[in-house]
mmCIF file of C-alpha atoms in Angstrom:
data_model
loop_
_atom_site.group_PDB
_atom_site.id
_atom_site.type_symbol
_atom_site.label_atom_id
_atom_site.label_comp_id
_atom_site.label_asym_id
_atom_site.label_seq_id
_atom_site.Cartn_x
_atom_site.Cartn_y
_atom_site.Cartn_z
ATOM 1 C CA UNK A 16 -0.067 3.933 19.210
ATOM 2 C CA UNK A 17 3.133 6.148 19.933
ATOM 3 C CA UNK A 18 3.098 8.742 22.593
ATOM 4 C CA UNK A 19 1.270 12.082 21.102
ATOM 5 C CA UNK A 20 4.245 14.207 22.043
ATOM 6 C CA UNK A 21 7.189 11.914 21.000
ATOM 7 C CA UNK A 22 5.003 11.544 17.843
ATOM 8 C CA UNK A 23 4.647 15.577 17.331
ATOM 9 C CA UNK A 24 8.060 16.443 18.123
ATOM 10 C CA UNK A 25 9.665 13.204 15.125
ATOM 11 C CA UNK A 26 6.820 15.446 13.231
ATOM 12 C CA UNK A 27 8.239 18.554 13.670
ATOM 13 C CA UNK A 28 12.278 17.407 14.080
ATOM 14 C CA UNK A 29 11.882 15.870 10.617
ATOM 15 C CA UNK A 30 10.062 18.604 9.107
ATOM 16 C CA UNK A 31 12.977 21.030 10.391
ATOM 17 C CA UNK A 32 15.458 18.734 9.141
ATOM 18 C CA UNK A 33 14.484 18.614 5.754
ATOM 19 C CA UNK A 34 13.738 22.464 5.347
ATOM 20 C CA UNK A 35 17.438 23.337 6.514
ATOM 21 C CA UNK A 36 18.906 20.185 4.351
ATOM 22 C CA UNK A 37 17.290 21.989 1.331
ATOM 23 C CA UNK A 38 18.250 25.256 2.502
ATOM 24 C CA UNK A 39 22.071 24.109 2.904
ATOM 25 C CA UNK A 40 21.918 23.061 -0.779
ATOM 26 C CA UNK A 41 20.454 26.261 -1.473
ATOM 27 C CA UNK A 42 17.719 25.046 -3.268
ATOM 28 C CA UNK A 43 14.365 26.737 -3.452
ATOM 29 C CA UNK A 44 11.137 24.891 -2.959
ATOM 30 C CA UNK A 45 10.603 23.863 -6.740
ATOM 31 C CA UNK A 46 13.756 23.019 -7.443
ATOM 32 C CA UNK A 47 13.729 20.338 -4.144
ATOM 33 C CA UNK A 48 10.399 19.542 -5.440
ATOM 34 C CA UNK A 49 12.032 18.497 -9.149
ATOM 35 C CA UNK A 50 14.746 17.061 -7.602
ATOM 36 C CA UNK A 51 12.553 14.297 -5.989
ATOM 37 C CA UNK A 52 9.396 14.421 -8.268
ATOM 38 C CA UNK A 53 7.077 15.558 -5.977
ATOM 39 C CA UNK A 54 4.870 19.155 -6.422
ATOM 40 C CA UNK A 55 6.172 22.077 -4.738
ATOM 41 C CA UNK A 56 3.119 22.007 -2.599
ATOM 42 C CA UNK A 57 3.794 19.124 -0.869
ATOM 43 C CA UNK A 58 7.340 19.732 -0.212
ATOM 44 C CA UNK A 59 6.027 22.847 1.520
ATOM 45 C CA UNK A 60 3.608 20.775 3.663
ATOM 46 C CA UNK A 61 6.193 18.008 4.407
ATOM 47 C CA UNK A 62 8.334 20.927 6.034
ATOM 48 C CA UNK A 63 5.736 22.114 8.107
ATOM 49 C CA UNK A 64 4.833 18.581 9.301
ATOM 50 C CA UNK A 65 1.503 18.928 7.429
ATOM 51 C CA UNK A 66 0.998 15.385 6.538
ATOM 52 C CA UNK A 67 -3.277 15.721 5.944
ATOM 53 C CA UNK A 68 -2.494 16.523 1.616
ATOM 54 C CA UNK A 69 -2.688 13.356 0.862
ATOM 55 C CA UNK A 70 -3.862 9.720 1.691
ATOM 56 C CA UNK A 71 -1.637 8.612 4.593
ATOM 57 C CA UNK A 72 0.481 6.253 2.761
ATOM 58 C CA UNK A 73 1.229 8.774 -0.399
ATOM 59 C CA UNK A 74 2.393 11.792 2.156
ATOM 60 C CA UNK A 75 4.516 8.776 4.213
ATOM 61 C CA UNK A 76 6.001 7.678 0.622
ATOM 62 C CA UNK A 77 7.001 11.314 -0.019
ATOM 63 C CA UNK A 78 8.730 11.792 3.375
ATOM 64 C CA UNK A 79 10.470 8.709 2.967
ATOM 65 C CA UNK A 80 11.631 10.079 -0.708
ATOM 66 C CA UNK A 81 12.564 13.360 0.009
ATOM 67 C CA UNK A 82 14.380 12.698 3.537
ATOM 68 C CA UNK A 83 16.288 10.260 1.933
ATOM 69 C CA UNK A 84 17.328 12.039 -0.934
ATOM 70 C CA UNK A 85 18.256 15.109 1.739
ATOM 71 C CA UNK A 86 20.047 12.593 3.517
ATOM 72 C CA UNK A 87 17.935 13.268 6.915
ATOM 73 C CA UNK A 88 15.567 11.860 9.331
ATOM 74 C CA UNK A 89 16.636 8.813 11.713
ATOM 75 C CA UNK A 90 15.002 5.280 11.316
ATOM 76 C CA UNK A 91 13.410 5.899 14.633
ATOM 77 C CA UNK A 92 11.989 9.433 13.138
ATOM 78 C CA UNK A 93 10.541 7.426 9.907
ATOM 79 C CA UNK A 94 9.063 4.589 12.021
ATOM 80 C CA UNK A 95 7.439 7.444 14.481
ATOM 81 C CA UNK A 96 5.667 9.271 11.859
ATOM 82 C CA UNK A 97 4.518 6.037 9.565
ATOM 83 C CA UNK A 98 2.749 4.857 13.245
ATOM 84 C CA UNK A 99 1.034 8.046 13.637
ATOM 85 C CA UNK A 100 -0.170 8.276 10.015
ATOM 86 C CA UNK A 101 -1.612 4.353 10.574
ATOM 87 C CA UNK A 102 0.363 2.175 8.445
ATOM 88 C CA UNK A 103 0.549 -1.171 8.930
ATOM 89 C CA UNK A 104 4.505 -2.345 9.099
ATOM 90 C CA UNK A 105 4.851 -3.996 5.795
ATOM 91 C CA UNK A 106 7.361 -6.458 7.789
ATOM 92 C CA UNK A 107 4.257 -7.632 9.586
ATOM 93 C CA UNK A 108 1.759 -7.443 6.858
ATOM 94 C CA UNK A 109 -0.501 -10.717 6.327
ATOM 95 C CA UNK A 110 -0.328 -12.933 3.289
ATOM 96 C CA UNK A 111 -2.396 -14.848 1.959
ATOM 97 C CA UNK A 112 -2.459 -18.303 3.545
ATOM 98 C CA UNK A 113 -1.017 -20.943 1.198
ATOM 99 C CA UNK A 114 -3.641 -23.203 -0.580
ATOM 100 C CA UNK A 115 -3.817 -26.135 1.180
ATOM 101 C CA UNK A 116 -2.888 -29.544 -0.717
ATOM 102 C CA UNK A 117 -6.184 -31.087 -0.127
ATOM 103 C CA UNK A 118 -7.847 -27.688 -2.417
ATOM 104 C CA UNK A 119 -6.848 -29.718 -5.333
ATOM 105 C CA UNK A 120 -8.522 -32.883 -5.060
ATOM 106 C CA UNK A 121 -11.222 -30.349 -4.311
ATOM 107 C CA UNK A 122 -11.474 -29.428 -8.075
ATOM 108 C CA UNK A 123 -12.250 -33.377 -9.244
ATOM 109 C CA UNK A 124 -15.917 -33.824 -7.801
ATOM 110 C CA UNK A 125 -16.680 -30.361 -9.875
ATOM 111 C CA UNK A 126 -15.716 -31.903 -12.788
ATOM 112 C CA UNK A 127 -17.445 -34.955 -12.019
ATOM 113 C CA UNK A 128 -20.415 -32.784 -11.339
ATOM 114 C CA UNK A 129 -20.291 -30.933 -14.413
ATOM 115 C CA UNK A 130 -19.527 -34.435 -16.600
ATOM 116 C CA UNK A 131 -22.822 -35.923 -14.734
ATOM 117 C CA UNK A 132 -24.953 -32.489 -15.472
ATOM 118 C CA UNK A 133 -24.024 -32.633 -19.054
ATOM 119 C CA UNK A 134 -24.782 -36.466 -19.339
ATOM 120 C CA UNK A 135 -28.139 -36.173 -17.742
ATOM 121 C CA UNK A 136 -29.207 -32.883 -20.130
ATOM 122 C CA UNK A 137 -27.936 -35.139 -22.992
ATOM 123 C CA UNK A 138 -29.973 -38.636 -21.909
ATOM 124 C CA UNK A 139 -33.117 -36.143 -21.494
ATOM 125 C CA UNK A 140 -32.403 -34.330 -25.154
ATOM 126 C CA UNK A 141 -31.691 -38.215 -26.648
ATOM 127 C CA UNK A 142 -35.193 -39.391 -24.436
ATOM 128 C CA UNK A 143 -37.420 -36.116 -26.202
ATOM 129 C CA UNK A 144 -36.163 -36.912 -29.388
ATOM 130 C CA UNK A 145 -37.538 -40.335 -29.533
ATOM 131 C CA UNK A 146 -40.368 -39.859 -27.983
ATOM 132 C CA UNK A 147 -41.141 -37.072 -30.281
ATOM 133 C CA UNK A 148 -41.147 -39.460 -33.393
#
């Protein structure tokens, strides 16, 4: 986990960033908010660093949205804040394990199961029917 401060101050640096990138475009808050499609509301909290609106990765995918269309906020400054807010690097995410080769031959003694099942209820169903004559 980052360092608390360093973490705080990408926080706050970005936050400051994208209120005076909006306010050198001279746009108000709803009109920034348009511009990206994201509510007012949140634009307001992404400027004051207030990431708690939303699930972690929803308030991260706004930041990322509305610093890039701005044109602010360094790699580094992204990368702090998606640490701090928990999410996993996507680089490093797991995947699923590919199925191994042997998973297929694994299929052919539940079909010979199934085929013997069947033939047994059928011998029993041919068996009561004579036996009931």
């Amino acid at each position: 986990m980052p360092d608390e401060n360093l973490t705080r101050s990408a926080f706050e640096q970005l936050a400051r960033a994208l209120r005076s990138a909006r306010l050198q475009r001279d746009l108000t808050i709803e009109e920034a908010g348009r511009l990206v499609k994201i509510r007012g509301a949140y634009i307001e909290k992404l400027e004051a660093a207030d990431f708690s609106f939303l699930p972690p990765l929803y308030a991260y995918s706004h930041l990322r949205k509305y610093a890039g269309e701005l044109g602010v906020g360094s790699k580094e400054q992204l990368e702090a804040c998606r640490k701090e807010l928990g999410i996993p690097d996507s680089r490093f995410s797991t995947k699923p394990a590919p199925a191994d080769e042997s998973a297929g031959s694994g299929s052919k003694p539940t079909i010979v199961l199934i085929v013997a099942v069947v033939s047994l209820v059928l011998a029993l169903l041919a068996l009561a029917v004579l036996l009931l004559r």
